GROMACS .gro file of C-alpha atoms in nm:
model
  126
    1UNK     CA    1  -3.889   1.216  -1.968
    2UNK     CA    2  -3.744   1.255  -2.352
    3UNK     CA    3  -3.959   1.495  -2.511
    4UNK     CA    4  -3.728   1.637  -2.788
    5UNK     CA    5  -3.457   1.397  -2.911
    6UNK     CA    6  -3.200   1.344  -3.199
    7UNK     CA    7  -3.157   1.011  -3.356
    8UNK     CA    8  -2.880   0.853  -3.533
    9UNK     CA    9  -2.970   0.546  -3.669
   10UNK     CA   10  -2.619   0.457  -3.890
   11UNK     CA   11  -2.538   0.043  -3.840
   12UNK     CA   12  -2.430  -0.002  -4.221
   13UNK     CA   13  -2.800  -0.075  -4.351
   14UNK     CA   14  -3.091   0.143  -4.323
   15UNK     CA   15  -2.917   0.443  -4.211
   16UNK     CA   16  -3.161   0.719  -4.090
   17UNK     CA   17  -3.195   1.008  -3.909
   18UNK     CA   18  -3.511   1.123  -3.719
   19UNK     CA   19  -3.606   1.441  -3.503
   20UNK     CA   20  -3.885   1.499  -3.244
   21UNK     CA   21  -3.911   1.877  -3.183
   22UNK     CA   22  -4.255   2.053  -3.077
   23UNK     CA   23  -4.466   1.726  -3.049
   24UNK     CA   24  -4.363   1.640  -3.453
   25UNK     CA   25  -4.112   1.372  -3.561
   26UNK     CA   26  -3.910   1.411  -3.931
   27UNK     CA   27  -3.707   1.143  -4.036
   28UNK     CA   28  -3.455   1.117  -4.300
   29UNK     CA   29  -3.301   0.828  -4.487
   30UNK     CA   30  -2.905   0.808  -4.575
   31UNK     CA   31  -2.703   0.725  -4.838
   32UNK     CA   32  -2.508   0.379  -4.755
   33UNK     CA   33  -2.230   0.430  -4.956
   34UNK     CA   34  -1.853   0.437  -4.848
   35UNK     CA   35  -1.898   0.823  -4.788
   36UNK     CA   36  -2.186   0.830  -4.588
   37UNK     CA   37  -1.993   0.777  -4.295
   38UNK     CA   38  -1.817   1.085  -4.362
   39UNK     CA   39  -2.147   1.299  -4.421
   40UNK     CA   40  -2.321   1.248  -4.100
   41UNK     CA   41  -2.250   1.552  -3.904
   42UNK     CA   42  -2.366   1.734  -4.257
   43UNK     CA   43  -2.618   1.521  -4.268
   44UNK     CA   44  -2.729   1.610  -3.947
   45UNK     CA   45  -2.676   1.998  -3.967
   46UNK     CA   46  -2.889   2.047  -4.314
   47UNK     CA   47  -3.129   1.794  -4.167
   48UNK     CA   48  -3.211   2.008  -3.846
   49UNK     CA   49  -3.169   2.336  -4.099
   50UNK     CA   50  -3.453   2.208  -4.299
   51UNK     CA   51  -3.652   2.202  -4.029
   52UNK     CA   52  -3.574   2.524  -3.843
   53UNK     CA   53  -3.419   2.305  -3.521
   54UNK     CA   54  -3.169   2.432  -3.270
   55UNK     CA   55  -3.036   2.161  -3.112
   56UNK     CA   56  -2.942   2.208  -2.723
   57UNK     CA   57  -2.956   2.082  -2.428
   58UNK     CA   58  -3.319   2.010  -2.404
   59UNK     CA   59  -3.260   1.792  -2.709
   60UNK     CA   60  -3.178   1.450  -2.613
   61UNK     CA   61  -2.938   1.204  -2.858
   62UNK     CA   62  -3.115   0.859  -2.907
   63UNK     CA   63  -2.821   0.628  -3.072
   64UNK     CA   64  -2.819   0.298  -3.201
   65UNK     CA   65  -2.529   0.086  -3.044
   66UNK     CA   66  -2.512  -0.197  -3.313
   67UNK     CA   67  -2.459  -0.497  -3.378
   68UNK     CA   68  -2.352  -0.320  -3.735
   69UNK     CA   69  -2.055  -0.194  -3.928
   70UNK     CA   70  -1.777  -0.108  -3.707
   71UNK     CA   71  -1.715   0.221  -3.890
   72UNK     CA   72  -2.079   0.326  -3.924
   73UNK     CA   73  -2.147   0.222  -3.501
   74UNK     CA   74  -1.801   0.436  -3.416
   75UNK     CA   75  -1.885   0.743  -3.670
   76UNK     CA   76  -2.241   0.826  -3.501
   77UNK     CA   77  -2.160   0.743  -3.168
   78UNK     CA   78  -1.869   0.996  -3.205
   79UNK     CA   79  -2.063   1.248  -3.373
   80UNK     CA   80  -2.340   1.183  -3.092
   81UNK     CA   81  -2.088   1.222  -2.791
   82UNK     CA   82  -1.962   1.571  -2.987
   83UNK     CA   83  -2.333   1.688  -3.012
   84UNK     CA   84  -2.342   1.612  -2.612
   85UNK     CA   85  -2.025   1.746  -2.506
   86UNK     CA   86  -2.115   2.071  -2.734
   87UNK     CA   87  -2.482   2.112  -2.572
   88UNK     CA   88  -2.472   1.916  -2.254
   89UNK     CA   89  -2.749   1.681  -2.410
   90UNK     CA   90  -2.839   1.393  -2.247
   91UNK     CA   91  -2.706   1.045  -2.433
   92UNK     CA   92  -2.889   0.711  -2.477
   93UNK     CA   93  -2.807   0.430  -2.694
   94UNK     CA   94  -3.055   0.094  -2.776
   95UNK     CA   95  -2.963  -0.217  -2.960
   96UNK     CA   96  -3.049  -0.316  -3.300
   97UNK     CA   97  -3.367  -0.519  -3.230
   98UNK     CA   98  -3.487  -0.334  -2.992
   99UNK     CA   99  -3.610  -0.089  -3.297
  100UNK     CA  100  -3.837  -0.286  -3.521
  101UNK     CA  101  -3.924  -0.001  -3.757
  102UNK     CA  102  -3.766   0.357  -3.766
  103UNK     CA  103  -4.104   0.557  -3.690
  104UNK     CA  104  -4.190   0.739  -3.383
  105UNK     CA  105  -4.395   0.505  -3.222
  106UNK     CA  106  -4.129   0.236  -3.193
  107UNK     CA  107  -3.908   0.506  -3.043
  108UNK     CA  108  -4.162   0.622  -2.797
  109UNK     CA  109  -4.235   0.278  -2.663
  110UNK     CA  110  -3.853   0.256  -2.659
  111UNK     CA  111  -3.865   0.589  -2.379
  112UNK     CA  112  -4.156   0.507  -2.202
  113UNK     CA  113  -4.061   0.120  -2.179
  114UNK     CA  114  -3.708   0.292  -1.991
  115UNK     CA  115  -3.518   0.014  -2.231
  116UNK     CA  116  -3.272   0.293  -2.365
  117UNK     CA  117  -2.897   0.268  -2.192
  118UNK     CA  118  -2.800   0.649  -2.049
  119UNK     CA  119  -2.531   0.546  -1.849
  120UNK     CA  120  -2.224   0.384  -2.108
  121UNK     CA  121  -2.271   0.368  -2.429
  122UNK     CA  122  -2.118   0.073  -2.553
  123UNK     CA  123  -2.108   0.015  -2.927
  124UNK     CA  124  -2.185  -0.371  -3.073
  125UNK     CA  125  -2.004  -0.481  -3.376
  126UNK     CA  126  -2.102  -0.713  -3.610
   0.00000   0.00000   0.00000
């Protein structure tokens, strides 16, 4: 079961960020500008600084796969496969529409449904 996760929700449009840690869930909206591809693994370190989180391995990395910008689908799936190689987290990635609104009851239907992909990762570009 996914209790504490990371997600990286970068397609292009509506980029966000979100945390569970410790049975609360913070989420962050990003910048969609040519640069914020560039700023997502600062993104993500003053995100889980402002909220006093260590990721690790008992943080799992909840990634959306696309259909979106080829850039912003390749940036946060590379910056999620460096968080897992780094902490030995466990990966998942979920489609577009499977994710109707960015809050953490979507995403918990999402884990307890079992309709998040753990073993490839496969990006989707528009």
């Amino acid at each position: 079961m996914i209790d504490n996760f990371l997600i990286i929700n970068c397609t292009g449009t509506n980029n966000s960020i979100g945390i569970k840690t410790n049975n609360k869930f913070f989420k962050e909206k990003l910048q969609n500008n040519i640069n914020s591809n560039n700023q997502l693994v600062n993104n993500i370190i003053s995100f889980t600084n402002k909220y006093n989180v260590k990721l690790d391995n008992k943080y799992s990395l909840i990634v959306n796969m696309g259909p979106g910008s080829y850039s912003s689908v390749r940036i946060s799936l590379s910056v999620a496969k460096g968080i897992q190689i780094v902490y030995g987290s466990k990966l998942y990635g979920y489609k577009n529409d499977q994710l109707e609104e960015f809050k953490l009851e979507n995403i918990e239907i999402l884990i307890k449904n079992k309709q998040l992909k753990n073993k490839m990762v496969n990006p989707i570009y528009q």
